[in-house]
Amino acid sequence: MRHNALRDGHRIRLIEGGQAYFESLVMALEQAHSQVLLETYIFDFHGAALIVAEALERAALRGVRVWLVVDGVGTGQLPVEWQDRFDRAGLEWRVYSPLGA
């Protein structure tokens, strides 16, 4: 038997547009208490996505367990600066199926 009702305290909100998505994602990262698991095809370290990278770093620095997986085709290698920053913050990150590996 399927049960499609939301549990008490849960809600669904449609996020429309890139700016609203990134703002909502950063807000969720800022409110995280124990863990964050983020998997994405494209992660760019410019523009709006940069604020997501910074929010991931802040979460890890305040003790939240953060895991990030990016796609090796859509993202490629993370910039060395961000590899170092994520490592120093204690953020666990991986490039899934990196090109040429």
mmCIF file with all atom_site columns, C-alpha atoms in Angstrom:
data_model
loop_
_atom_site.group_PDB
_atom_site.id
_atom_site.type_symbol
_atom_site.label_atom_id
_atom_site.label_alt_id
_atom_site.label_comp_id
_atom_site.label_asym_id
_atom_site.label_entity_id
_atom_site.label_seq_id
_atom_site.pdbx_PDB_ins_code
_atom_site.Cartn_x
_atom_site.Cartn_y
_atom_site.Cartn_z
_atom_site.occupancy
_atom_site.B_iso_or_equiv
_atom_site.pdbx_formal_charge
_atom_site.auth_seq_id
_atom_site.auth_comp_id
_atom_site.auth_asym_id
_atom_site.auth_atom_id
_atom_site.pdbx_PDB_model_num
ATOM 1   C CA . MET A 1 1   ? 0.000  0.000  0.000   1.00 0.00 ? 1   MET A CA 1
ATOM 2   C CA . ARG A 1 2   ? 1.415  3.387  -1.000  1.00 0.00 ? 2   ARG A CA 1
ATOM 3   C CA . HIS A 1 3   ? 1.034  6.325  1.269   1.00 0.00 ? 3   HIS A CA 1
ATOM 4   C CA . ASN A 1 4   ? 1.624  9.667  -0.454  1.00 0.00 ? 4   ASN A CA 1
ATOM 5   C CA . ALA A 1 5   ? 0.737  12.020 2.387   1.00 0.00 ? 5   ALA A CA 1
ATOM 6   C CA . LEU A 1 6   ? 3.425  14.226 3.870   1.00 0.00 ? 6   LEU A CA 1
ATOM 7   C CA . ARG A 1 7   ? 4.486  13.570 7.420   1.00 0.00 ? 7   ARG A CA 1
ATOM 8   C CA . ASP A 1 8   ? 3.652  16.143 10.065  1.00 0.00 ? 8   ASP A CA 1
ATOM 9   C CA . GLY A 1 9   ? 5.990  19.110 9.827   1.00 0.00 ? 9   GLY A CA 1
ATOM 10  C CA . HIS A 1 10  ? 6.983  18.405 6.218   1.00 0.00 ? 10  HIS A CA 1
ATOM 11  C CA . ARG A 1 11  ? 6.037  20.522 3.245   1.00 0.00 ? 11  ARG A CA 1
ATOM 12  C CA . ILE A 1 12  ? 6.762  20.787 -0.456  1.00 0.00 ? 12  ILE A CA 1
ATOM 13  C CA . ARG A 1 13  ? 7.502  24.036 -2.252  1.00 0.00 ? 13  ARG A CA 1
ATOM 14  C CA . LEU A 1 14  ? 8.213  24.377 -5.958  1.00 0.00 ? 14  LEU A CA 1
ATOM 15  C CA . ILE A 1 15  ? 11.369 26.386 -6.597  1.00 0.00 ? 15  ILE A CA 1
ATOM 16  C CA . GLU A 1 16  ? 11.319 28.143 -9.942  1.00 0.00 ? 16  GLU A CA 1
ATOM 17  C CA . GLY A 1 17  ? 14.445 29.547 -11.579 1.00 0.00 ? 17  GLY A CA 1
ATOM 18  C CA . GLY A 1 18  ? 18.153 29.301 -10.928 1.00 0.00 ? 18  GLY A CA 1
ATOM 19  C CA . GLN A 1 19  ? 18.469 32.218 -8.533  1.00 0.00 ? 19  GLN A CA 1
ATOM 20  C CA . ALA A 1 20  ? 15.661 30.939 -6.299  1.00 0.00 ? 20  ALA A CA 1
ATOM 21  C CA . TYR A 1 21  ? 17.194 27.446 -6.387  1.00 0.00 ? 21  TYR A CA 1
ATOM 22  C CA . PHE A 1 22  ? 20.647 28.637 -5.315  1.00 0.00 ? 22  PHE A CA 1
ATOM 23  C CA . GLU A 1 23  ? 19.222 30.881 -2.580  1.00 0.00 ? 23  GLU A CA 1
ATOM 24  C CA . SER A 1 24  ? 17.124 27.988 -1.222  1.00 0.00 ? 24  SER A CA 1
ATOM 25  C CA . LEU A 1 25  ? 20.072 25.604 -1.356  1.00 0.00 ? 25  LEU A CA 1
ATOM 26  C CA . VAL A 1 26  ? 22.324 28.020 0.529   1.00 0.00 ? 26  VAL A CA 1
ATOM 27  C CA . MET A 1 27  ? 19.609 28.577 3.138   1.00 0.00 ? 27  MET A CA 1
ATOM 28  C CA . ALA A 1 28  ? 19.292 24.819 3.647   1.00 0.00 ? 28  ALA A CA 1
ATOM 29  C CA . LEU A 1 29  ? 23.074 24.469 3.951   1.00 0.00 ? 29  LEU A CA 1
ATOM 30  C CA . GLU A 1 30  ? 23.194 27.270 6.524   1.00 0.00 ? 30  GLU A CA 1
ATOM 31  C CA . GLN A 1 31  ? 20.511 25.503 8.588   1.00 0.00 ? 31  GLN A CA 1
ATOM 32  C CA . ALA A 1 32  ? 22.093 22.035 8.436   1.00 0.00 ? 32  ALA A CA 1
ATOM 33  C CA . HIS A 1 33  ? 22.910 20.584 11.859  1.00 0.00 ? 33  HIS A CA 1
ATOM 34  C CA . SER A 1 34  ? 24.389 17.150 11.285  1.00 0.00 ? 34  SER A CA 1
ATOM 35  C CA . GLN A 1 35  ? 24.988 16.235 7.645   1.00 0.00 ? 35  GLN A CA 1
ATOM 36  C CA . VAL A 1 36  ? 24.734 17.373 4.043   1.00 0.00 ? 36  VAL A CA 1
ATOM 37  C CA . LEU A 1 37  ? 24.828 15.052 1.047   1.00 0.00 ? 37  LEU A CA 1
ATOM 38  C CA . LEU A 1 38  ? 24.991 16.833 -2.310  1.00 0.00 ? 38  LEU A CA 1
ATOM 39  C CA . GLU A 1 39  ? 25.384 15.148 -5.671  1.00 0.00 ? 39  GLU A CA 1
ATOM 40  C CA . THR A 1 40  ? 25.349 17.163 -8.868  1.00 0.00 ? 40  THR A CA 1
ATOM 41  C CA . TYR A 1 41  ? 26.201 16.827 -12.524 1.00 0.00 ? 41  TYR A CA 1
ATOM 42  C CA . ILE A 1 42  ? 27.548 20.348 -13.023 1.00 0.00 ? 42  ILE A CA 1
ATOM 43  C CA . PHE A 1 43  ? 29.284 22.302 -10.274 1.00 0.00 ? 43  PHE A CA 1
ATOM 44  C CA . ASP A 1 44  ? 30.798 25.565 -11.410 1.00 0.00 ? 44  ASP A CA 1
ATOM 45  C CA . PHE A 1 45  ? 32.895 27.698 -9.075  1.00 0.00 ? 45  PHE A CA 1
ATOM 46  C CA . HIS A 1 46  ? 31.711 30.988 -10.554 1.00 0.00 ? 46  HIS A CA 1
ATOM 47  C CA . GLY A 1 47  ? 28.627 33.140 -10.153 1.00 0.00 ? 47  GLY A CA 1
ATOM 48  C CA . ALA A 1 48  ? 25.715 31.781 -8.153  1.00 0.00 ? 48  ALA A CA 1
ATOM 49  C CA . ALA A 1 49  ? 27.291 28.353 -7.663  1.00 0.00 ? 49  ALA A CA 1
ATOM 50  C CA . LEU A 1 50  ? 30.221 29.982 -5.859  1.00 0.00 ? 50  LEU A CA 1
ATOM 51  C CA . ILE A 1 51  ? 27.923 30.882 -2.955  1.00 0.00 ? 51  ILE A CA 1
ATOM 52  C CA . VAL A 1 52  ? 26.979 27.187 -2.721  1.00 0.00 ? 52  VAL A CA 1
ATOM 53  C CA . ALA A 1 53  ? 30.668 26.178 -2.510  1.00 0.00 ? 53  ALA A CA 1
ATOM 54  C CA . GLU A 1 54  ? 31.200 28.758 0.230   1.00 0.00 ? 54  GLU A CA 1
ATOM 55  C CA . ALA A 1 55  ? 28.110 27.541 2.131   1.00 0.00 ? 55  ALA A CA 1
ATOM 56  C CA . LEU A 1 56  ? 29.341 23.923 1.908   1.00 0.00 ? 56  LEU A CA 1
ATOM 57  C CA . GLU A 1 57  ? 32.702 25.025 3.296   1.00 0.00 ? 57  GLU A CA 1
ATOM 58  C CA . ARG A 1 58  ? 31.064 26.972 6.163   1.00 0.00 ? 58  ARG A CA 1
ATOM 59  C CA . ALA A 1 59  ? 28.881 23.994 7.057   1.00 0.00 ? 59  ALA A CA 1
ATOM 60  C CA . ALA A 1 60  ? 31.892 21.686 7.254   1.00 0.00 ? 60  ALA A CA 1
ATOM 61  C CA . LEU A 1 61  ? 33.836 24.219 9.323   1.00 0.00 ? 61  LEU A CA 1
ATOM 62  C CA . ARG A 1 62  ? 31.044 24.405 11.904  1.00 0.00 ? 62  ARG A CA 1
ATOM 63  C CA . GLY A 1 63  ? 31.077 20.610 12.312  1.00 0.00 ? 63  GLY A CA 1
ATOM 64  C CA . VAL A 1 64  ? 28.405 19.484 9.858   1.00 0.00 ? 64  VAL A CA 1
ATOM 65  C CA . ARG A 1 65  ? 29.432 16.305 8.040   1.00 0.00 ? 65  ARG A CA 1
ATOM 66  C CA . VAL A 1 66  ? 29.434 17.304 4.351   1.00 0.00 ? 66  VAL A CA 1
ATOM 67  C CA . TRP A 1 67  ? 29.729 14.986 1.354   1.00 0.00 ? 67  TRP A CA 1
ATOM 68  C CA . LEU A 1 68  ? 29.899 16.353 -2.202  1.00 0.00 ? 68  LEU A CA 1
ATOM 69  C CA . VAL A 1 69  ? 29.946 14.225 -5.368  1.00 0.00 ? 69  VAL A CA 1
ATOM 70  C CA . VAL A 1 70  ? 30.314 15.894 -8.758  1.00 0.00 ? 70  VAL A CA 1
ATOM 71  C CA . ASP A 1 71  ? 30.227 14.251 -12.165 1.00 0.00 ? 71  ASP A CA 1
ATOM 72  C CA . GLY A 1 72  ? 33.555 13.959 -13.978 1.00 0.00 ? 72  GLY A CA 1
ATOM 73  C CA . VAL A 1 73  ? 31.981 14.786 -17.344 1.00 0.00 ? 73  VAL A CA 1
ATOM 74  C CA . GLY A 1 74  ? 29.685 17.633 -16.327 1.00 0.00 ? 74  GLY A CA 1
ATOM 75  C CA . THR A 1 75  ? 32.100 19.196 -13.864 1.00 0.00 ? 75  THR A CA 1
ATOM 76  C CA . GLY A 1 76  ? 35.558 17.810 -14.518 1.00 0.00 ? 76  GLY A CA 1
ATOM 77  C CA . GLN A 1 77  ? 38.204 18.270 -11.835 1.00 0.00 ? 77  GLN A CA 1
ATOM 78  C CA . LEU A 1 78  ? 37.536 20.674 -9.005  1.00 0.00 ? 78  LEU A CA 1
ATOM 79  C CA . PRO A 1 79  ? 39.836 23.704 -9.038  1.00 0.00 ? 79  PRO A CA 1
ATOM 80  C CA . VAL A 1 80  ? 42.929 23.055 -6.897  1.00 0.00 ? 80  VAL A CA 1
ATOM 81  C CA . GLU A 1 81  ? 42.096 26.044 -4.687  1.00 0.00 ? 81  GLU A CA 1
ATOM 82  C CA . TRP A 1 82  ? 38.711 24.493 -3.856  1.00 0.00 ? 82  TRP A CA 1
ATOM 83  C CA . GLN A 1 83  ? 40.162 21.025 -3.368  1.00 0.00 ? 83  GLN A CA 1
ATOM 84  C CA . ASP A 1 84  ? 42.465 22.551 -0.746  1.00 0.00 ? 84  ASP A CA 1
ATOM 85  C CA . ARG A 1 85  ? 39.707 24.614 0.871   1.00 0.00 ? 85  ARG A CA 1
ATOM 86  C CA . PHE A 1 86  ? 37.347 21.630 1.057   1.00 0.00 ? 86  PHE A CA 1
ATOM 87  C CA . ASP A 1 87  ? 40.101 19.423 2.460   1.00 0.00 ? 87  ASP A CA 1
ATOM 88  C CA . ARG A 1 88  ? 41.020 21.999 5.137   1.00 0.00 ? 88  ARG A CA 1
ATOM 89  C CA . ALA A 1 89  ? 37.341 22.344 6.107   1.00 0.00 ? 89  ALA A CA 1
ATOM 90  C CA . GLY A 1 90  ? 36.969 18.565 6.432   1.00 0.00 ? 90  GLY A CA 1
ATOM 91  C CA . LEU A 1 91  ? 34.495 18.324 3.572   1.00 0.00 ? 91  LEU A CA 1
ATOM 92  C CA . GLU A 1 92  ? 34.418 14.911 1.849   1.00 0.00 ? 92  GLU A CA 1
ATOM 93  C CA . TRP A 1 93  ? 34.350 15.360 -1.916  1.00 0.00 ? 93  TRP A CA 1
ATOM 94  C CA . ARG A 1 94  ? 34.735 13.083 -4.923  1.00 0.00 ? 94  ARG A CA 1
ATOM 95  C CA . VAL A 1 95  ? 34.650 13.380 -8.698  1.00 0.00 ? 95  VAL A CA 1
ATOM 96  C CA . TYR A 1 96  ? 32.557 10.514 -10.036 1.00 0.00 ? 96  TYR A CA 1
ATOM 97  C CA . SER A 1 97  ? 34.023 8.866  -13.136 1.00 0.00 ? 97  SER A CA 1
ATOM 98  C CA . PRO A 1 98  ? 36.626 11.509 -13.935 1.00 0.00 ? 98  PRO A CA 1
ATOM 99  C CA . LEU A 1 99  ? 37.577 11.796 -17.590 1.00 0.00 ? 99  LEU A CA 1
ATOM 100 C CA . GLY A 1 100 ? 40.873 10.144 -18.439 1.00 0.00 ? 100 GLY A CA 1
ATOM 101 C CA . ALA A 1 101 ? 40.969 8.038  -15.267 1.00 0.00 ? 101 ALA A CA 1
#
